[in-house]
mmCIF file of C-alpha atoms in Angstrom:
data_model
loop_
_atom_site.group_PDB
_atom_site.id
_atom_site.type_symbol
_atom_site.label_atom_id
_atom_site.label_comp_id
_atom_site.label_asym_id
_atom_site.label_seq_id
_atom_site.Cartn_x
_atom_site.Cartn_y
_atom_site.Cartn_z
ATOM 1 C CA UNK A 79 0.423 0.646 -4.564
ATOM 2 C CA UNK A 80 0.608 3.721 -6.806
ATOM 3 C CA UNK A 81 -2.585 4.368 -8.732
ATOM 4 C CA UNK A 82 -4.506 1.767 -6.752
ATOM 5 C CA UNK A 83 -4.860 2.602 -3.074
ATOM 6 C CA UNK A 84 -5.699 6.294 -2.894
ATOM 7 C CA UNK A 85 -7.692 7.965 -0.141
ATOM 8 C CA UNK A 86 -11.004 6.654 -1.505
ATOM 9 C CA UNK A 87 -9.826 3.032 -1.299
ATOM 10 C CA UNK A 88 -8.278 3.704 2.119
ATOM 11 C CA UNK A 89 -11.661 4.996 3.264
ATOM 12 C CA UNK A 90 -13.437 1.864 2.101
ATOM 13 C CA UNK A 91 -10.896 -0.673 3.352
ATOM 14 C CA UNK A 92 -10.650 0.879 6.813
ATOM 15 C CA UNK A 93 -14.440 0.738 7.148
ATOM 16 C CA UNK A 94 -14.104 -3.043 7.044
ATOM 17 C CA UNK A 95 -11.836 -3.151 10.084
ATOM 18 C CA UNK A 96 -8.664 -4.974 11.069
ATOM 19 C CA UNK A 97 -6.264 -2.314 9.738
ATOM 20 C CA UNK A 98 -4.034 -0.530 12.231
ATOM 21 C CA UNK A 99 -2.473 1.926 9.775
ATOM 22 C CA UNK A 100 -2.469 2.968 6.135
ATOM 23 C CA UNK A 101 0.303 4.391 3.942
ATOM 24 C CA UNK A 102 -0.312 6.744 1.030
ATOM 25 C CA UNK A 103 0.884 6.211 -2.503
ATOM 26 C CA UNK A 104 4.415 7.548 -2.814
ATOM 27 C CA UNK A 105 5.148 11.231 -3.215
ATOM 28 C CA UNK A 106 8.147 11.430 -5.557
ATOM 29 C CA UNK A 107 10.799 13.955 -4.545
ATOM 30 C CA UNK A 108 13.307 14.935 -7.212
ATOM 31 C CA UNK A 109 14.060 18.669 -7.429
ATOM 32 C CA UNK A 110 12.359 20.863 -4.853
ATOM 33 C CA UNK A 111 10.477 21.336 -1.650
ATOM 34 C CA UNK A 112 6.913 20.673 -2.756
ATOM 35 C CA UNK A 113 4.043 23.061 -1.951
ATOM 36 C CA UNK A 114 1.464 22.062 0.645
ATOM 37 C CA UNK A 115 -1.249 21.438 -1.961
ATOM 38 C CA UNK A 116 0.746 18.466 -3.310
ATOM 39 C CA UNK A 117 0.855 16.829 0.103
ATOM 40 C CA UNK A 118 -2.876 17.396 0.563
ATOM 41 C CA UNK A 119 -3.590 15.950 -2.875
ATOM 42 C CA UNK A 120 -1.878 12.664 -2.108
ATOM 43 C CA UNK A 121 -3.029 12.616 1.499
ATOM 44 C CA UNK A 122 -6.400 14.410 1.869
ATOM 45 C CA UNK A 123 -6.583 12.875 5.329
ATOM 46 C CA UNK A 124 -4.211 15.681 6.460
ATOM 47 C CA UNK A 125 -7.336 17.839 6.654
ATOM 48 C CA UNK A 126 -8.872 15.471 9.225
ATOM 49 C CA UNK A 127 -6.003 14.866 11.601
ATOM 50 C CA UNK A 128 -4.093 12.496 9.318
ATOM 51 C CA UNK A 129 -6.716 9.776 9.672
ATOM 52 C CA UNK A 130 -9.280 8.074 7.464
ATOM 53 C CA UNK A 131 -12.976 8.733 8.177
ATOM 54 C CA UNK A 132 -12.871 5.508 10.244
ATOM 55 C CA UNK A 133 -10.101 6.950 12.423
ATOM 56 C CA UNK A 134 -7.185 4.886 11.059
ATOM 57 C CA UNK A 135 -3.886 6.825 10.938
ATOM 58 C CA UNK A 136 -2.269 7.402 7.538
ATOM 59 C CA UNK A 137 1.496 7.722 7.043
ATOM 60 C CA UNK A 138 2.617 9.877 4.125
ATOM 61 C CA UNK A 139 5.028 7.962 1.884
ATOM 62 C CA UNK A 140 8.022 9.682 0.301
ATOM 63 C CA UNK A 141 10.345 8.397 -2.422
ATOM 64 C CA UNK A 142 13.570 10.016 -3.566
ATOM 65 C CA UNK A 143 17.342 9.740 -3.711
ATOM 66 C CA UNK A 144 18.566 13.108 -2.429
ATOM 67 C CA UNK A 145 18.938 13.065 1.389
ATOM 68 C CA UNK A 146 18.426 16.807 1.869
ATOM 69 C CA UNK A 147 15.409 17.055 -0.415
ATOM 70 C CA UNK A 148 13.767 13.974 1.054
ATOM 71 C CA UNK A 149 14.402 15.310 4.565
ATOM 72 C CA UNK A 150 13.010 18.764 3.744
ATOM 73 C CA UNK A 151 9.826 17.304 2.314
ATOM 74 C CA UNK A 152 9.425 14.880 5.202
ATOM 75 C CA UNK A 153 9.698 17.818 7.594
ATOM 76 C CA UNK A 154 7.021 19.655 5.651
ATOM 77 C CA UNK A 155 4.780 16.599 5.779
ATOM 78 C CA UNK A 156 5.124 16.616 9.556
ATOM 79 C CA UNK A 157 4.410 20.350 9.692
ATOM 80 C CA UNK A 158 1.230 19.778 7.699
ATOM 81 C CA UNK A 159 -0.008 17.237 10.188
ATOM 82 C CA UNK A 160 1.164 13.853 8.896
ATOM 83 C CA UNK A 161 0.923 11.403 11.780
ATOM 84 C CA UNK A 162 3.911 9.518 10.348
ATOM 85 C CA UNK A 163 6.241 9.400 7.336
ATOM 86 C CA UNK A 164 7.269 6.320 5.376
ATOM 87 C CA UNK A 165 10.377 6.188 3.158
ATOM 88 C CA UNK A 166 10.066 3.988 0.077
ATOM 89 C CA UNK A 167 13.148 1.971 -0.915
ATOM 90 C CA UNK A 168 11.047 -0.912 -2.192
ATOM 91 C CA UNK A 169 9.425 0.215 -5.460
ATOM 92 C CA UNK A 170 10.734 -2.042 -8.284
ATOM 93 C CA UNK A 171 9.279 -0.036 -11.206
ATOM 94 C CA UNK A 172 11.892 0.622 -13.888
ATOM 95 C CA UNK A 173 10.686 4.187 -14.488
ATOM 96 C CA UNK A 174 11.088 4.948 -10.785
ATOM 97 C CA UNK A 175 14.474 3.232 -10.524
ATOM 98 C CA UNK A 176 15.786 5.100 -13.558
ATOM 99 C CA UNK A 177 14.902 8.333 -11.773
ATOM 100 C CA UNK A 178 17.012 7.391 -8.726
ATOM 101 C CA UNK A 179 14.126 6.286 -6.579
ATOM 102 C CA UNK A 180 12.836 3.144 -4.930
ATOM 103 C CA UNK A 181 14.765 -0.126 -4.798
ATOM 104 C CA UNK A 182 17.705 0.944 -6.958
ATOM 105 C CA UNK A 183 19.101 2.806 -3.915
ATOM 106 C CA UNK A 184 19.464 -0.541 -2.143
ATOM 107 C CA UNK A 185 22.546 -1.078 -4.286
ATOM 108 C CA UNK A 186 24.267 1.439 -2.019
ATOM 109 C CA UNK A 187 23.510 0.740 1.655
ATOM 110 C CA UNK A 188 25.356 3.903 2.712
ATOM 111 C CA UNK A 189 22.954 6.002 0.656
ATOM 112 C CA UNK A 190 19.980 4.362 2.326
ATOM 113 C CA UNK A 191 21.528 5.239 5.681
ATOM 114 C CA UNK A 192 22.175 8.847 4.625
ATOM 115 C CA UNK A 193 18.595 9.411 3.449
ATOM 116 C CA UNK A 194 17.057 7.848 6.556
ATOM 117 C CA UNK A 195 19.419 9.694 8.911
ATOM 118 C CA UNK A 196 18.825 13.080 7.276
ATOM 119 C CA UNK A 197 15.070 12.518 7.363
ATOM 120 C CA UNK A 198 15.068 11.488 11.006
ATOM 121 C CA UNK A 199 17.085 14.594 11.958
ATOM 122 C CA UNK A 200 14.738 16.880 10.044
ATOM 123 C CA UNK A 201 11.529 15.591 11.606
ATOM 124 C CA UNK A 202 10.193 16.101 15.126
ATOM 125 C CA UNK A 203 11.002 13.169 17.393
ATOM 126 C CA UNK A 204 7.285 12.795 18.053
ATOM 127 C CA UNK A 205 6.528 11.906 14.420
ATOM 128 C CA UNK A 206 7.242 8.241 13.594
ATOM 129 C CA UNK A 207 9.431 7.369 10.613
ATOM 130 C CA UNK A 208 9.081 3.974 8.940
ATOM 131 C CA UNK A 209 11.412 2.657 6.243
ATOM 132 C CA UNK A 210 10.244 0.235 3.532
ATOM 133 C CA UNK A 211 12.891 -1.938 1.856
ATOM 134 C CA UNK A 212 13.319 -5.139 -0.107
ATOM 135 C CA UNK A 213 15.963 -7.795 0.550
ATOM 136 C CA UNK A 214 18.192 -6.094 -2.010
ATOM 137 C CA UNK A 215 18.353 -5.159 -5.672
ATOM 138 C CA UNK A 216 19.884 -7.990 -7.722
ATOM 139 C CA UNK A 217 20.409 -10.269 -4.699
ATOM 140 C CA UNK A 218 20.259 -10.225 -0.920
ATOM 141 C CA UNK A 219 24.036 -10.116 -0.299
ATOM 142 C CA UNK A 220 23.848 -6.605 1.202
ATOM 143 C CA UNK A 221 20.635 -7.119 3.140
ATOM 144 C CA UNK A 222 22.163 -7.042 6.615
ATOM 145 C CA UNK A 223 24.341 -4.044 5.683
ATOM 146 C CA UNK A 224 21.207 -2.192 4.564
ATOM 147 C CA UNK A 225 19.354 -3.049 7.769
ATOM 148 C CA UNK A 226 22.371 -2.187 9.925
ATOM 149 C CA UNK A 227 22.666 1.216 8.267
ATOM 150 C CA UNK A 228 18.981 1.908 8.780
ATOM 151 C CA UNK A 229 19.252 0.864 12.405
ATOM 152 C CA UNK A 230 22.070 3.399 12.929
ATOM 153 C CA UNK A 231 19.815 6.146 11.569
ATOM 154 C CA UNK A 232 17.232 5.403 14.279
ATOM 155 C CA UNK A 233 13.849 5.355 12.473
ATOM 156 C CA UNK A 234 10.794 3.937 14.224
ATOM 157 C CA UNK A 235 10.558 0.635 12.333
ATOM 158 C CA UNK A 236 11.531 -1.249 9.180
ATOM 159 C CA UNK A 237 9.030 -2.764 6.732
ATOM 160 C CA UNK A 238 10.594 -5.571 4.707
ATOM 161 C CA UNK A 239 9.203 -6.892 1.448
ATOM 162 C CA UNK A 240 10.782 -10.341 1.495
ATOM 163 C CA UNK A 241 11.971 -10.349 -2.106
ATOM 164 C CA UNK A 242 14.700 -8.572 -4.065
ATOM 165 C CA UNK A 243 13.954 -6.101 -6.808
ATOM 166 C CA UNK A 244 14.987 -8.780 -9.340
ATOM 167 C CA UNK A 245 12.378 -11.112 -7.833
ATOM 168 C CA UNK A 246 9.699 -8.532 -8.561
ATOM 169 C CA UNK A 247 6.394 -9.967 -7.370
ATOM 170 C CA UNK A 248 7.098 -13.571 -8.291
ATOM 171 C CA UNK A 249 6.452 -16.080 -5.520
ATOM 172 C CA UNK A 250 7.747 -17.144 -3.131
ATOM 173 C CA UNK A 251 8.490 -14.481 -0.563
ATOM 174 C CA UNK A 252 11.586 -15.276 1.483
ATOM 175 C CA UNK A 253 10.198 -14.415 4.914
ATOM 176 C CA UNK A 254 13.010 -16.267 6.692
ATOM 177 C CA UNK A 255 15.432 -13.510 5.578
ATOM 178 C CA UNK A 256 13.505 -11.044 7.742
ATOM 179 C CA UNK A 257 14.353 -13.090 10.833
ATOM 180 C CA UNK A 258 18.057 -12.678 10.006
ATOM 181 C CA UNK A 259 17.718 -8.928 10.486
ATOM 182 C CA UNK A 260 17.398 -9.533 14.238
ATOM 183 C CA UNK A 261 21.168 -10.029 14.325
ATOM 184 C CA UNK A 262 21.730 -6.336 13.491
ATOM 185 C CA UNK A 263 18.665 -4.452 14.787
ATOM 186 C CA UNK A 264 16.132 -4.413 17.581
ATOM 187 C CA UNK A 265 13.833 -2.042 15.703
ATOM 188 C CA UNK A 266 10.280 -3.293 15.129
ATOM 189 C CA UNK A 267 10.123 -5.287 11.900
ATOM 190 C CA UNK A 268 7.076 -5.606 9.656
ATOM 191 C CA UNK A 269 6.857 -8.496 7.170
ATOM 192 C CA UNK A 270 5.428 -8.065 3.685
ATOM 193 C CA UNK A 271 4.962 -10.176 0.549
ATOM 194 C CA UNK A 272 2.741 -13.083 -0.587
ATOM 195 C CA UNK A 273 0.204 -12.796 2.224
ATOM 196 C CA UNK A 274 -3.067 -13.830 0.622
ATOM 197 C CA UNK A 275 -4.849 -15.562 3.464
ATOM 198 C CA UNK A 276 -4.871 -16.323 7.180
ATOM 199 C CA UNK A 277 -2.597 -19.316 6.643
ATOM 200 C CA UNK A 278 -0.063 -17.167 4.790
ATOM 201 C CA UNK A 279 -0.145 -14.637 7.625
ATOM 202 C CA UNK A 280 0.569 -17.361 10.188
ATOM 203 C CA UNK A 281 3.474 -18.751 8.141
ATOM 204 C CA UNK A 282 4.905 -15.315 7.435
ATOM 205 C CA UNK A 283 4.958 -14.550 11.145
ATOM 206 C CA UNK A 284 6.610 -17.861 11.997
ATOM 207 C CA UNK A 285 9.341 -17.571 9.378
ATOM 208 C CA UNK A 286 10.019 -13.849 9.801
ATOM 209 C CA UNK A 287 9.896 -13.968 13.622
ATOM 210 C CA UNK A 288 7.742 -10.846 13.785
ATOM 211 C CA UNK A 289 4.035 -10.458 14.628
ATOM 212 C CA UNK A 290 3.507 -7.419 12.410
ATOM 213 C CA UNK A 291 2.414 -7.624 8.780
ATOM 214 C CA UNK A 292 1.917 -5.234 5.886
ATOM 215 C CA UNK A 293 -0.690 -6.147 3.288
ATOM 216 C CA UNK A 294 -0.680 -4.840 -0.272
ATOM 217 C CA UNK A 295 -2.235 -6.719 -3.162
ATOM 218 C CA UNK A 296 -3.736 -9.269 -0.766
ATOM 219 C CA UNK A 297 -6.085 -6.729 0.769
ATOM 220 C CA UNK A 298 -7.319 -5.631 -2.665
ATOM 221 C CA UNK A 299 -8.079 -9.216 -3.643
ATOM 222 C CA UNK A 300 -9.671 -9.982 -0.265
ATOM 223 C CA UNK A 301 -10.726 -6.690 1.343
ATOM 224 C CA UNK A 302 -11.738 -8.428 4.577
ATOM 225 C CA UNK A 303 -8.333 -10.140 4.966
ATOM 226 C CA UNK A 304 -7.162 -7.781 7.751
ATOM 227 C CA UNK A 305 -10.178 -8.521 9.901
ATOM 228 C CA UNK A 306 -9.963 -12.257 9.163
ATOM 229 C CA UNK A 307 -6.371 -12.217 10.404
ATOM 230 C CA UNK A 308 -7.393 -10.162 13.424
ATOM 231 C CA UNK A 309 -10.212 -12.598 14.230
ATOM 232 C CA UNK A 310 -7.812 -15.557 13.967
ATOM 233 C CA UNK A 311 -5.427 -13.768 16.339
ATOM 234 C CA UNK A 312 -8.249 -13.366 18.843
ATOM 235 C CA UNK A 313 -9.446 -16.956 18.429
ATOM 236 C CA UNK A 314 -12.849 -15.906 17.134
ATOM 237 C CA UNK A 315 -14.870 -16.841 14.064
ATOM 238 C CA UNK A 316 -15.219 -14.267 11.281
ATOM 239 C CA UNK A 317 -16.943 -15.386 8.074
ATOM 240 C CA UNK A 318 -15.392 -14.244 4.814
ATOM 241 C CA UNK A 319 -17.276 -11.708 2.742
ATOM 242 C CA UNK A 320 -19.643 -13.302 0.232
ATOM 243 C CA UNK A 321 -19.816 -12.111 -3.361
ATOM 244 C CA UNK A 322 -23.155 -10.420 -2.640
ATOM 245 C CA UNK A 323 -21.480 -8.484 0.181
ATOM 246 C CA UNK A 324 -18.629 -7.543 -2.126
ATOM 247 C CA UNK A 325 -21.157 -6.161 -4.609
ATOM 248 C CA UNK A 326 -22.472 -3.958 -1.828
ATOM 249 C CA UNK A 327 -18.975 -2.648 -1.191
ATOM 250 C CA UNK A 328 -18.461 -2.034 -4.905
ATOM 251 C CA UNK A 329 -21.552 0.203 -4.852
ATOM 252 C CA UNK A 330 -20.314 1.932 -1.690
ATOM 253 C CA UNK A 331 -16.919 2.456 -3.319
ATOM 254 C CA UNK A 332 -18.591 3.966 -6.383
ATOM 255 C CA UNK A 333 -20.387 6.443 -4.103
ATOM 256 C CA UNK A 334 -17.082 7.369 -2.413
ATOM 257 C CA UNK A 335 -15.317 7.926 -5.740
ATOM 258 C CA UNK A 336 -18.218 10.012 -6.997
ATOM 259 C CA UNK A 337 -17.597 12.408 -4.075
ATOM 260 C CA UNK A 338 -14.009 12.951 -5.264
ATOM 261 C CA UNK A 339 -13.753 12.443 -9.011
ATOM 262 C CA UNK A 340 -15.505 13.773 -12.060
ATOM 263 C CA UNK A 341 -18.354 11.473 -13.056
ATOM 264 C CA UNK A 342 -16.521 10.664 -16.297
ATOM 265 C CA UNK A 343 -13.693 9.024 -14.339
ATOM 266 C CA UNK A 344 -15.490 7.673 -11.247
ATOM 267 C CA UNK A 345 -16.154 4.336 -12.935
ATOM 268 C CA UNK A 346 -12.463 3.594 -13.580
ATOM 269 C CA UNK A 347 -11.445 2.718 -9.993
ATOM 270 C CA UNK A 348 -14.322 0.244 -9.802
ATOM 271 C CA UNK A 349 -13.146 -1.563 -12.926
ATOM 272 C CA UNK A 350 -9.581 -1.559 -11.627
ATOM 273 C CA UNK A 351 -10.648 -3.065 -8.324
ATOM 274 C CA UNK A 352 -12.562 -5.817 -10.090
ATOM 275 C CA UNK A 353 -9.261 -6.771 -11.712
ATOM 276 C CA UNK A 354 -7.904 -7.555 -8.260
ATOM 277 C CA UNK A 355 -11.075 -9.080 -6.839
ATOM 278 C CA UNK A 356 -11.185 -11.683 -9.600
ATOM 279 C CA UNK A 357 -8.187 -13.450 -8.051
ATOM 280 C CA UNK A 358 -10.392 -14.548 -5.159
ATOM 281 C CA UNK A 359 -13.922 -13.994 -6.472
ATOM 282 C CA UNK A 360 -14.399 -15.551 -9.951
ATOM 283 C CA UNK A 361 -17.681 -13.608 -10.215
ATOM 284 C CA UNK A 362 -15.629 -10.425 -10.490
ATOM 285 C CA UNK A 363 -14.202 -11.496 -13.848
ATOM 286 C CA UNK A 364 -17.688 -12.184 -15.175
ATOM 287 C CA UNK A 365 -18.916 -8.837 -13.903
ATOM 288 C CA UNK A 366 -16.012 -6.981 -15.496
ATOM 289 C CA UNK A 367 -16.779 -8.555 -18.867
ATOM 290 C CA UNK A 368 -20.293 -7.136 -18.600
ATOM 291 C CA UNK A 369 -19.521 -3.653 -17.305
ATOM 292 C CA UNK A 370 -16.203 -2.873 -18.991
ATOM 293 C CA UNK A 371 -17.823 -0.586 -21.587
ATOM 294 C CA UNK A 372 -20.134 1.232 -19.161
ATOM 295 C CA UNK A 373 -19.114 4.870 -18.700
ATOM 296 C CA UNK A 374 -22.108 6.244 -16.828
ATOM 297 C CA UNK A 375 -21.845 5.862 -13.011
ATOM 298 C CA UNK A 376 -25.587 5.306 -12.524
ATOM 299 C CA UNK A 377 -25.675 2.575 -15.153
ATOM 300 C CA UNK A 378 -22.661 1.006 -13.486
ATOM 301 C CA UNK A 379 -24.399 1.077 -10.123
ATOM 302 C CA UNK A 380 -27.470 -0.610 -11.610
ATOM 303 C CA UNK A 381 -25.322 -3.260 -13.250
ATOM 304 C CA UNK A 382 -23.465 -4.040 -10.031
ATOM 305 C CA UNK A 383 -26.688 -4.083 -8.012
ATOM 306 C CA UNK A 384 -28.363 -6.341 -10.531
ATOM 307 C CA UNK A 385 -31.383 -4.037 -10.778
ATOM 308 C CA UNK A 386 -31.495 -4.449 -14.540
ATOM 309 C CA UNK A 387 -30.013 -6.614 -17.238
ATOM 310 C CA UNK A 388 -26.292 -5.700 -17.195
ATOM 311 C CA UNK A 389 -25.771 -6.971 -20.731
ATOM 312 C CA UNK A 390 -28.444 -4.592 -21.996
ATOM 313 C CA UNK A 391 -27.035 -1.726 -19.967
ATOM 314 C CA UNK A 392 -23.579 -2.289 -21.403
ATOM 315 C CA UNK A 393 -24.800 -2.495 -24.995
#
């Protein structure tokens, strides 16, 4: 979720509960061992034990095609205090794939194995290594070969986005393919893709034959989705967040971003988040239409809170 879920959004989402772990945006590795400041920029949580202010652990995500460089940088992440490292072989972006990163490497299962194996050897055994993949690049013909190669490299777990790179983000997600991986690995598997509600979570678990889920866009559209799933697992009632409650979290998120970003840019993440929220909360689309031209954080806060006429504030 590059450019969307940074440490400020991780802070907010983990306050809501239900999340066991977060993963950073990817750190792209192409030519060198990166300096510590780059790791701290993408994962400020390194300064607080590798956890969000709510205490949720954060894995540092790395993307690259050179086994030695990826391994070196993963080792540095561990040295700097990362509680875990995640390798990204799932990104479908053309710009990333053209730079020998993300899902294009799935075309060559042996390369996936080499990168994972080199990374595992370079890191302390005590630091978990997760591997994120898709079902394949153009098709899923090599899926089991990819998983088998990862299994031989002995990471901690495999996260599977149940679509190929060619599928992009188009529904459906083929969760049943994840269950097939059990024929070649006993590593923990985590299912991902098209999980928008509690019912989707239940179906994804049934078809993938794994209890563990990774949420991406779904948690941005419904920020309380993790705790709703957790409540369903425990057989308890958890009401969904109302729009008024979401407005409160928008204001809280603005305050968090103001602590990190220049006031001129602090409003942008709020507008971006509204773009996701509108998929579940129609009021978010109406709010965005009103506040899209507001540049001043205090005026934005007033507009979200409803303390004044938003249309006048935006004029």
